[in-house]
Amino acid sequence: MKIAFVGKGGSGKTTLSSLFIRHLTANEAPVVAVDADINQHLGAALGLSDEEAAALPALGAHLPLIKDYLRGSNPRISSADAMIKTTPPGEGSRLLRVNEDNPVYDACARTVRLDDGEVRLMATGPFTESDLGVACYHSKVGAVELCLNHLVDGPDEYVVVDMTAGSDSFASGMFTRFDVTFLVAEPTRKGVSVYRQYKEYARDFGVSLKVVGNKVQGEDDLDFLRQEVGDDLLVTLGQSNWVRAMEKGRPPRFELLEADNRCALQTLQDAAEDSYENRDWERYTRQMVHFHLRNAESWGNAKTGVDLASQVDPAFILSEASAVPQPG
């Protein structure tokens, strides 16, 4: 299942992403973690040193390889250069699985050892000074969207994406790629303003949105969140000595995380599993095609010189049944 963490900057989104990833690996689930935030901190939150985090390969830097691999023998795609971030798979495309080895993971993923297992970590790469004035961060995230469009995940497999903060997540169709989106909100007016914005944008696309209250210190904070987000409030987390130690670079073993916070993480996992059970693969594919056609018309056709609508395979529905291994 595919899970996104979103929220305003400073809400604790990356910290909660990392805690959830640790929780899943402790439960022996295979996990691919993706740092798709403009500020790349997920590696450090998972215990990497600054040097190790900086050495993570950037997905954007390997976009030609990703496109060439995913294109496979799809006759509707003339070349890798004709693929854009929203290009959907079709007959002959290569699909990714969470728990497999493939050239994309070889080039773009690194294994991170945790207390109770390991996780594959991928990162878009940071937005650097050399990008200023000549590049858009969303072009870097495009590699993530392309991979998600071609990724077939099962009910016991997890893809956890730490998204860029705020409404920037809506710059493409990637916000529809998830079974559940956890919006991390502090009990403040600014904290819930991102929730309202996200709720409004996602309303027409059937996005499963759950609010995770963070840094909740008492009943007044809890009442505030209940009043502001209503039934979308899934669970809350309070202050954590374990997290404070982690942020100092000295995390205890994960099994020592406070019991209330461990229970909250299990609530997140239960909600993700419930959402996956309701996944409609046909609608999932239809939304993918919808955003591809929008991007093709607005900029993709002009950029590639190709009628990108012709890349859509009308008979193809992404599903577990479509994940037949391709040669090569």
PDB file of N, CA and C in Angstrom, residues 238-316:
ATOM      1  N   GLY A 238       1.795  12.916  21.579  1.00  0.00           N
ATOM      2  CA  GLY A 238       2.258  13.967  22.475  1.00  0.00           C
ATOM      3  C   GLY A 238       3.768  14.110  22.437  1.00  0.00           C
ATOM      4  N   GLN A 239       4.286  14.772  23.440  1.00  0.00           N
ATOM      5  CA  GLN A 239       5.727  14.940  23.540  1.00  0.00           C
ATOM      6  C   GLN A 239       6.396  13.586  23.769  1.00  0.00           C
ATOM      7  N   SER A 240       7.608  13.441  23.236  1.00  0.00           N
ATOM      8  CA  SER A 240       8.281  12.151  23.311  1.00  0.00           C
ATOM      9  C   SER A 240       9.745  12.340  23.654  1.00  0.00           C
ATOM     10  N   ASN A 241      10.159  11.738  24.769  1.00  0.00           N
ATOM     11  CA  ASN A 241      11.578  11.759  25.119  1.00  0.00           C
ATOM     12  C   ASN A 241      12.396  10.949  24.112  1.00  0.00           C
ATOM     13  N   TRP A 242      11.792   9.887  23.570  1.00  0.00           N
ATOM     14  CA  TRP A 242      12.481   9.086  22.557  1.00  0.00           C
ATOM     15  C   TRP A 242      12.791   9.940  21.330  1.00  0.00           C
ATOM     16  N   VAL A 243      11.806  10.722  20.890  1.00  0.00           N
ATOM     17  CA  VAL A 243      12.007  11.575  19.708  1.00  0.00           C
ATOM     18  C   VAL A 243      13.063  12.635  19.999  1.00  0.00           C
ATOM     19  N   ARG A 244      13.038  13.211  21.191  1.00  0.00           N
ATOM     20  CA  ARG A 244      14.044  14.213  21.533  1.00  0.00           C
ATOM     21  C   ARG A 244      15.450  13.624  21.463  1.00  0.00           C
ATOM     22  N   ALA A 245      15.599  12.404  21.948  1.00  0.00           N
ATOM     23  CA  ALA A 245      16.895  11.739  21.872  1.00  0.00           C
ATOM     24  C   ALA A 245      17.278  11.459  20.418  1.00  0.00           C
ATOM     25  N   MET A 246      16.298  11.064  19.587  1.00  0.00           N
ATOM     26  CA  MET A 246      16.564  10.815  18.171  1.00  0.00           C
ATOM     27  C   MET A 246      17.044  12.079  17.474  1.00  0.00           C
ATOM     28  N   GLU A 247      16.402  13.198  17.783  1.00  0.00           N
ATOM     29  CA  GLU A 247      16.760  14.464  17.139  1.00  0.00           C
ATOM     30  C   GLU A 247      18.137  14.957  17.573  1.00  0.00           C
ATOM     31  N   LYS A 248      18.634  14.438  18.683  1.00  0.00           N
ATOM     32  CA  LYS A 248      20.006  14.739  19.105  1.00  0.00           C
ATOM     33  C   LYS A 248      21.008  13.762  18.506  1.00  0.00           C
ATOM     34  N   GLY A 249      20.483  12.793  17.714  1.00  0.00           N
ATOM     35  CA  GLY A 249      21.364  11.804  17.107  1.00  0.00           C
ATOM     36  C   GLY A 249      21.691  10.647  18.011  1.00  0.00           C
ATOM     37  N   ARG A 250      20.928  10.484  19.111  1.00  0.00           N
ATOM     38  CA  ARG A 250      21.193   9.405  20.058  1.00  0.00           C
ATOM     39  C   ARG A 250      19.908   8.637  20.374  1.00  0.00           C
ATOM     40  N   PRO A 251      19.275   8.046  19.357  1.00  0.00           N
ATOM     41  CA  PRO A 251      18.004   7.363  19.622  1.00  0.00           C
ATOM     42  C   PRO A 251      18.211   6.073  20.409  1.00  0.00           C
ATOM     43  N   PRO A 252      17.377   5.834  21.413  1.00  0.00           N
ATOM     44  CA  PRO A 252      17.393   4.520  22.068  1.00  0.00           C
ATOM     45  C   PRO A 252      16.852   3.477  21.077  1.00  0.00           C
ATOM     46  N   ARG A 253      16.863   2.219  21.481  1.00  0.00           N
ATOM     47  CA  ARG A 253      16.241   1.208  20.643  1.00  0.00           C
ATOM     48  C   ARG A 253      14.757   1.518  20.472  1.00  0.00           C
ATOM     49  N   PHE A 254      14.242   1.207  19.292  1.00  0.00           N
ATOM     50  CA  PHE A 254      12.870   1.610  18.963  1.00  0.00           C
ATOM     51  C   PHE A 254      11.857   0.982  19.913  1.00  0.00           C
ATOM     52  N   GLU A 255      12.160  -0.169  20.450  1.00  0.00           N
ATOM     53  CA  GLU A 255      11.235  -0.837  21.357  1.00  0.00           C
ATOM     54  C   GLU A 255      10.979  -0.015  22.616  1.00  0.00           C
ATOM     55  N   LEU A 256      11.825   0.988  22.869  1.00  0.00           N
ATOM     56  CA  LEU A 256      11.664   1.838  24.054  1.00  0.00           C
ATOM     57  C   LEU A 256      10.808   3.072  23.792  1.00  0.00           C
ATOM     58  N   LEU A 257      10.318   3.241  22.545  1.00  0.00           N
ATOM     59  CA  LEU A 257       9.368   4.325  22.281  1.00  0.00           C
ATOM     60  C   LEU A 257       8.174   4.189  23.213  1.00  0.00           C
ATOM     61  N   GLU A 258       7.672   5.330  23.672  1.00  0.00           N
ATOM     62  CA  GLU A 258       6.573   5.333  24.637  1.00  0.00           C
ATOM     63  C   GLU A 258       5.391   4.494  24.137  1.00  0.00           C
ATOM     64  N   ALA A 259       4.730   3.798  25.055  1.00  0.00           N
ATOM     65  CA  ALA A 259       3.642   2.877  24.704  1.00  0.00           C
ATOM     66  C   ALA A 259       2.508   3.595  23.983  1.00  0.00           C
ATOM     67  N   ASP A 260       2.153   4.807  24.442  1.00  0.00           N
ATOM     68  CA  ASP A 260       1.055   5.542  23.792  1.00  0.00           C
ATOM     69  C   ASP A 260       1.400   5.854  22.332  1.00  0.00           C
ATOM     70  N   ASN A 261       2.646   6.199  22.090  1.00  0.00           N
ATOM     71  CA  ASN A 261       3.048   6.512  20.724  1.00  0.00           C
ATOM     72  C   ASN A 261       3.138   5.254  19.860  1.00  0.00           C
ATOM     73  N   ARG A 262       3.542   4.135  20.451  1.00  0.00           N
ATOM     74  CA  ARG A 262       3.529   2.866  19.707  1.00  0.00           C
ATOM     75  C   ARG A 262       2.098   2.514  19.302  1.00  0.00           C
ATOM     76  N   CYS A 263       1.165   2.714  20.214  1.00  0.00           N
ATOM     77  CA  CYS A 263      -0.239   2.432  19.898  1.00  0.00           C
ATOM     78  C   CYS A 263      -0.750   3.352  18.790  1.00  0.00           C
ATOM     79  N   ALA A 264      -0.319   4.616  18.822  1.00  0.00           N
ATOM     80  CA  ALA A 264      -0.730   5.561  17.776  1.00  0.00           C
ATOM     81  C   ALA A 264      -0.218   5.116  16.414  1.00  0.00           C
ATOM     82  N   LEU A 265       1.006   4.625  16.358  1.00  0.00           N
ATOM     83  CA  LEU A 265       1.565   4.153  15.093  1.00  0.00           C
ATOM     84  C   LEU A 265       0.807   2.931  14.579  1.00  0.00           C
ATOM     85  N   GLN A 266       0.380   2.068  15.482  1.00  0.00           N
ATOM     86  CA  GLN A 266      -0.422   0.914  15.058  1.00  0.00           C
ATOM     87  C   GLN A 266      -1.763   1.379  14.504  1.00  0.00           C
ATOM     88  N   THR A 267      -2.312   2.443  15.058  1.00  0.00           N
ATOM     89  CA  THR A 267      -3.555   3.000  14.527  1.00  0.00           C
ATOM     90  C   THR A 267      -3.366   3.481  13.093  1.00  0.00           C
ATOM     91  N   LEU A 268      -2.210   4.083  12.811  1.00  0.00           N
ATOM     92  CA  LEU A 268      -1.908   4.498  11.441  1.00  0.00           C
ATOM     93  C   LEU A 268      -1.845   3.290  10.514  1.00  0.00           C
ATOM     94  N   GLN A 269      -1.182   2.239  10.959  1.00  0.00           N
ATOM     95  CA  GLN A 269      -1.075   1.044  10.125  1.00  0.00           C
ATOM     96  C   GLN A 269      -2.459   0.440   9.869  1.00  0.00           C
ATOM     97  N   ASP A 270      -3.286   0.376  10.877  1.00  0.00           N
ATOM     98  CA  ASP A 270      -4.632  -0.168  10.712  1.00  0.00           C
ATOM     99  C   ASP A 270      -5.431   0.660   9.707  1.00  0.00           C
ATOM    100  N   ALA A 271      -5.301   1.987   9.774  1.00  0.00           N
ATOM    101  CA  ALA A 271      -6.029   2.857   8.850  1.00  0.00           C
ATOM    102  C   ALA A 271      -5.540   2.659   7.420  1.00  0.00           C
ATOM    103  N   ALA A 272      -4.224   2.477   7.250  1.00  0.00           N
ATOM    104  CA  ALA A 272      -3.673   2.239   5.916  1.00  0.00           C
ATOM    105  C   ALA A 272      -4.194   0.929   5.346  1.00  0.00           C
ATOM    106  N   GLU A 273      -4.241  -0.103   6.169  1.00  0.00           N
ATOM    107  CA  GLU A 273      -4.736  -1.397   5.706  1.00  0.00           C
ATOM    108  C   GLU A 273      -6.206  -1.316   5.319  1.00  0.00           C
ATOM    109  N   ASP A 274      -6.997  -0.587   6.086  1.00  0.00           N
ATOM    110  CA  ASP A 274      -8.417  -0.420   5.758  1.00  0.00           C
ATOM    111  C   ASP A 274      -8.582   0.308   4.425  1.00  0.00           C
ATOM    112  N   SER A 275      -7.756   1.320   4.194  1.00  0.00           N
ATOM    113  CA  SER A 275      -7.861   2.080   2.950  1.00  0.00           C
ATOM    114  C   SER A 275      -7.458   1.233   1.749  1.00  0.00           C
ATOM    115  N   TYR A 276      -6.427   0.403   1.921  1.00  0.00           N
ATOM    116  CA  TYR A 276      -5.992  -0.437   0.811  1.00  0.00           C
ATOM    117  C   TYR A 276      -7.088  -1.414   0.398  1.00  0.00           C
ATOM    118  N   GLU A 277      -7.825  -1.918   1.364  1.00  0.00           N
ATOM    119  CA  GLU A 277      -8.901  -2.853   1.059  1.00  0.00           C
ATOM    120  C   GLU A 277      -9.946  -2.216   0.145  1.00  0.00           C
ATOM    121  N   ASN A 278     -10.051  -0.896   0.180  1.00  0.00           N
ATOM    122  CA  ASN A 278     -11.034  -0.191  -0.639  1.00  0.00           C
ATOM    123  C   ASN A 278     -10.447   0.336  -1.948  1.00  0.00           C
ATOM    124  N   ARG A 279      -9.196  -0.035  -2.260  1.00  0.00           N
ATOM    125  CA  ARG A 279      -8.608   0.486  -3.485  1.00  0.00           C
ATOM    126  C   ARG A 279      -9.363  -0.027  -4.706  1.00  0.00           C
ATOM    127  N   ASP A 280      -9.694   0.901  -5.581  1.00  0.00           N
ATOM    128  CA  ASP A 280     -10.337   0.587  -6.851  1.00  0.00           C
ATOM    129  C   ASP A 280      -9.276   0.762  -7.935  1.00  0.00           C
ATOM    130  N   TRP A 281      -8.707  -0.351  -8.413  1.00  0.00           N
ATOM    131  CA  TRP A 281      -7.610  -0.269  -9.370  1.00  0.00           C
ATOM    132  C   TRP A 281      -8.030   0.442 -10.651  1.00  0.00           C
ATOM    133  N   GLU A 282      -9.281   0.261 -11.054  1.00  0.00           N
ATOM    134  CA  GLU A 282      -9.742   0.918 -12.281  1.00  0.00           C
ATOM    135  C   GLU A 282      -9.764   2.434 -12.101  1.00  0.00           C
ATOM    136  N   ARG A 283     -10.310   2.899 -10.971  1.00  0.00           N
ATOM    137  CA  ARG A 283     -10.313   4.336 -10.717  1.00  0.00           C
ATOM    138  C   ARG A 283      -8.894   4.852 -10.541  1.00  0.00           C
ATOM    139  N   TYR A 284      -8.071   4.085  -9.888  1.00  0.00           N
ATOM    140  CA  TYR A 284      -6.669   4.461  -9.684  1.00  0.00           C
ATOM    141  C   TYR A 284      -5.986   4.701 -11.030  1.00  0.00           C
ATOM    142  N   THR A 285      -6.207   3.797 -11.978  1.00  0.00           N
ATOM    143  CA  THR A 285      -5.625   3.952 -13.316  1.00  0.00           C
ATOM    144  C   THR A 285      -6.260   5.126 -14.043  1.00  0.00           C
ATOM    145  N   ARG A 286      -7.566   5.284 -13.907  1.00  0.00           N
ATOM    146  CA  ARG A 286      -8.267   6.380 -14.585  1.00  0.00           C
ATOM    147  C   ARG A 286      -7.759   7.742 -14.118  1.00  0.00           C
ATOM    148  N   GLN A 287      -7.497   7.898 -12.834  1.00  0.00           N
ATOM    149  CA  GLN A 287      -6.959   9.160 -12.332  1.00  0.00           C
ATOM    150  C   GLN A 287      -5.560   9.415 -12.883  1.00  0.00           C
ATOM    151  N   MET A 288      -4.765   8.366 -12.982  1.00  0.00           N
ATOM    152  CA  MET A 288      -3.437   8.481 -13.566  1.00  0.00           C
ATOM    153  C   MET A 288      -3.518   9.030 -14.990  1.00  0.00           C
ATOM    154  N   VAL A 289      -4.418   8.461 -15.765  1.00  0.00           N
ATOM    155  CA  VAL A 289      -4.597   8.894 -17.149  1.00  0.00           C
ATOM    156  C   VAL A 289      -5.122  10.327 -17.204  1.00  0.00           C
ATOM    157  N   HIS A 290      -6.025  10.665 -16.301  1.00  0.00           N
ATOM    158  CA  HIS A 290      -6.589  12.018 -16.258  1.00  0.00           C
ATOM    159  C   HIS A 290      -5.498  13.075 -16.126  1.00  0.00           C
ATOM    160  N   PHE A 291      -4.593  12.869 -15.190  1.00  0.00           N
ATOM    161  CA  PHE A 291      -3.538  13.859 -14.982  1.00  0.00           C
ATOM    162  C   PHE A 291      -2.505  13.826 -16.109  1.00  0.00           C
ATOM    163  N   HIS A 292      -2.309  12.676 -16.708  1.00  0.00           N
ATOM    164  CA  HIS A 292      -1.392  12.619 -17.852  1.00  0.00           C
ATOM    165  C   HIS A 292      -1.935  13.444 -19.009  1.00  0.00           C
ATOM    166  N   LEU A 293      -3.210  13.315 -19.293  1.00  0.00           N
ATOM    167  CA  LEU A 293      -3.802  14.079 -20.400  1.00  0.00           C
ATOM    168  C   LEU A 293      -3.786  15.575 -20.099  1.00  0.00           C
ATOM    169  N   ARG A 294      -4.000  15.939 -18.840  1.00  0.00           N
ATOM    170  CA  ARG A 294      -3.927  17.359 -18.471  1.00  0.00           C
ATOM    171  C   ARG A 294      -2.525  17.899 -18.667  1.00  0.00           C
ATOM    172  N   ASN A 295      -1.530  17.153 -18.229  1.00  0.00           N
ATOM    173  CA  ASN A 295      -0.145  17.592 -18.387  1.00  0.00           C
ATOM    174  C   ASN A 295       0.268  17.610 -19.858  1.00  0.00           C
ATOM    175  N   ALA A 296      -0.207  16.634 -20.615  1.00  0.00           N
ATOM    176  CA  ALA A 296       0.115  16.590 -22.040  1.00  0.00           C
ATOM    177  C   ALA A 296      -0.381  17.838 -22.744  1.00  0.00           C
ATOM    178  N   GLU A 297      -1.603  18.225 -22.463  1.00  0.00           N
ATOM    179  CA  GLU A 297      -2.188  19.381 -23.133  1.00  0.00           C
ATOM    180  C   GLU A 297      -1.551  20.687 -22.686  1.00  0.00           C
ATOM    181  N   SER A 298      -1.251  20.793 -21.388  1.00  0.00           N
ATOM    182  CA  SER A 298      -0.774  22.081 -20.874  1.00  0.00           C
ATOM    183  C   SER A 298       0.691  22.352 -21.195  1.00  0.00           C
ATOM    184  N   TRP A 299       1.535  21.286 -21.223  1.00  0.00           N
ATOM    185  CA  TRP A 299       2.953  21.528 -21.502  1.00  0.00           C
ATOM    186  C   TRP A 299       3.695  20.342 -22.122  1.00  0.00           C
ATOM    187  N   GLY A 300       3.205  19.126 -21.897  1.00  0.00           N
ATOM    188  CA  GLY A 300       3.959  17.949 -22.290  1.00  0.00           C
ATOM    189  C   GLY A 300       4.106  17.783 -23.788  1.00  0.00           C
ATOM    190  N   ASN A 301       3.020  17.994 -24.543  1.00  0.00           N
ATOM    191  CA  ASN A 301       3.097  17.845 -25.991  1.00  0.00           C
ATOM    192  C   ASN A 301       4.104  18.817 -26.595  1.00  0.00           C
ATOM    193  N   ALA A 302       4.066  20.056 -26.110  1.00  0.00           N
ATOM    194  CA  ALA A 302       4.983  21.067 -26.640  1.00  0.00           C
ATOM    195  C   ALA A 302       6.431  20.743 -26.292  1.00  0.00           C
ATOM    196  N   LYS A 303       6.653  20.227 -25.103  1.00  0.00           N
ATOM    197  CA  LYS A 303       8.029  19.939 -24.683  1.00  0.00           C
ATOM    198  C   LYS A 303       8.618  18.753 -25.429  1.00  0.00           C
ATOM    199  N   THR A 304       7.826  17.708 -25.634  1.00  0.00           N
ATOM    200  CA  THR A 304       8.358  16.486 -26.238  1.00  0.00           C
ATOM    201  C   THR A 304       8.184  16.443 -27.752  1.00  0.00           C
ATOM    202  N   GLY A 305       7.274  17.258 -28.284  1.00  0.00           N
ATOM    203  CA  GLY A 305       6.975  17.189 -29.707  1.00  0.00           C
ATOM    204  C   GLY A 305       6.180  15.952 -30.079  1.00  0.00           C
ATOM    205  N   VAL A 306       5.532  15.347 -29.103  1.00  0.00           N
ATOM    206  CA  VAL A 306       4.783  14.103 -29.297  1.00  0.00           C
ATOM    207  C   VAL A 306       3.360  14.310 -28.783  1.00  0.00           C
ATOM    208  N   ASP A 307       2.399  13.672 -29.444  1.00  0.00           N
ATOM    209  CA  ASP A 307       1.035  13.657 -28.930  1.00  0.00           C
ATOM    210  C   ASP A 307       0.985  12.631 -27.809  1.00  0.00           C
ATOM    211  N   LEU A 308       1.120  13.095 -26.593  1.00  0.00           N
ATOM    212  CA  LEU A 308       1.248  12.196 -25.456  1.00  0.00           C
ATOM    213  C   LEU A 308      -0.046  11.465 -25.136  1.00  0.00           C
ATOM    214  N   ALA A 309      -1.165  11.928 -25.653  1.00  0.00           N
ATOM    215  CA  ALA A 309      -2.414  11.201 -25.448  1.00  0.00           C
ATOM    216  C   ALA A 309      -2.346   9.812 -26.072  1.00  0.00           C
ATOM    217  N   SER A 310      -1.503   9.674 -27.084  1.00  0.00           N
ATOM    218  CA  SER A 310      -1.384   8.378 -27.761  1.00  0.00           C
ATOM    219  C   SER A 310      -0.662   7.350 -26.894  1.00  0.00           C
ATOM    220  N   GLN A 311      -0.056   7.784 -25.794  1.00  0.00           N
ATOM    221  CA  GLN A 311       0.609   6.844 -24.890  1.00  0.00           C
ATOM    222  C   GLN A 311      -0.374   6.071 -24.019  1.00  0.00           C
ATOM    223  N   VAL A 312      -1.604   6.522 -23.944  1.00  0.00           N
ATOM    224  CA  VAL A 312      -2.597   5.885 -23.081  1.00  0.00           C
ATOM    225  C   VAL A 312      -3.081   4.587 -23.727  1.00  0.00           C
ATOM    226  N   ASP A 313      -2.945   3.510 -22.982  1.00  0.00           N
ATOM    227  CA  ASP A 313      -3.433   2.201 -23.416  1.00  0.00           C
ATOM    228  C   ASP A 313      -4.828   2.017 -22.819  1.00  0.00           C
ATOM    229  N   PRO A 314      -5.882   2.165 -23.612  1.00  0.00           N
ATOM    230  CA  PRO A 314      -7.238   2.161 -23.035  1.00  0.00           C
ATOM    231  C   PRO A 314      -7.646   0.834 -22.420  1.00  0.00           C
ATOM    232  N   ALA A 315      -6.975  -0.244 -22.788  1.00  0.00           N
ATOM    233  CA  ALA A 315      -7.340  -1.559 -22.255  1.00  0.00           C
ATOM    234  C   ALA A 315      -6.564  -1.926 -21.003  1.00  0.00           C
ATOM    235  N   PHE A 316      -5.587  -1.091 -20.623  1.00  0.00           N
ATOM    236  CA  PHE A 316      -4.695  -1.462 -19.527  1.00  0.00           C
ATOM    237  C   PHE A 316      -5.218  -0.932 -18.204  1.00  0.00           C
TER     238      PHE A 316
END
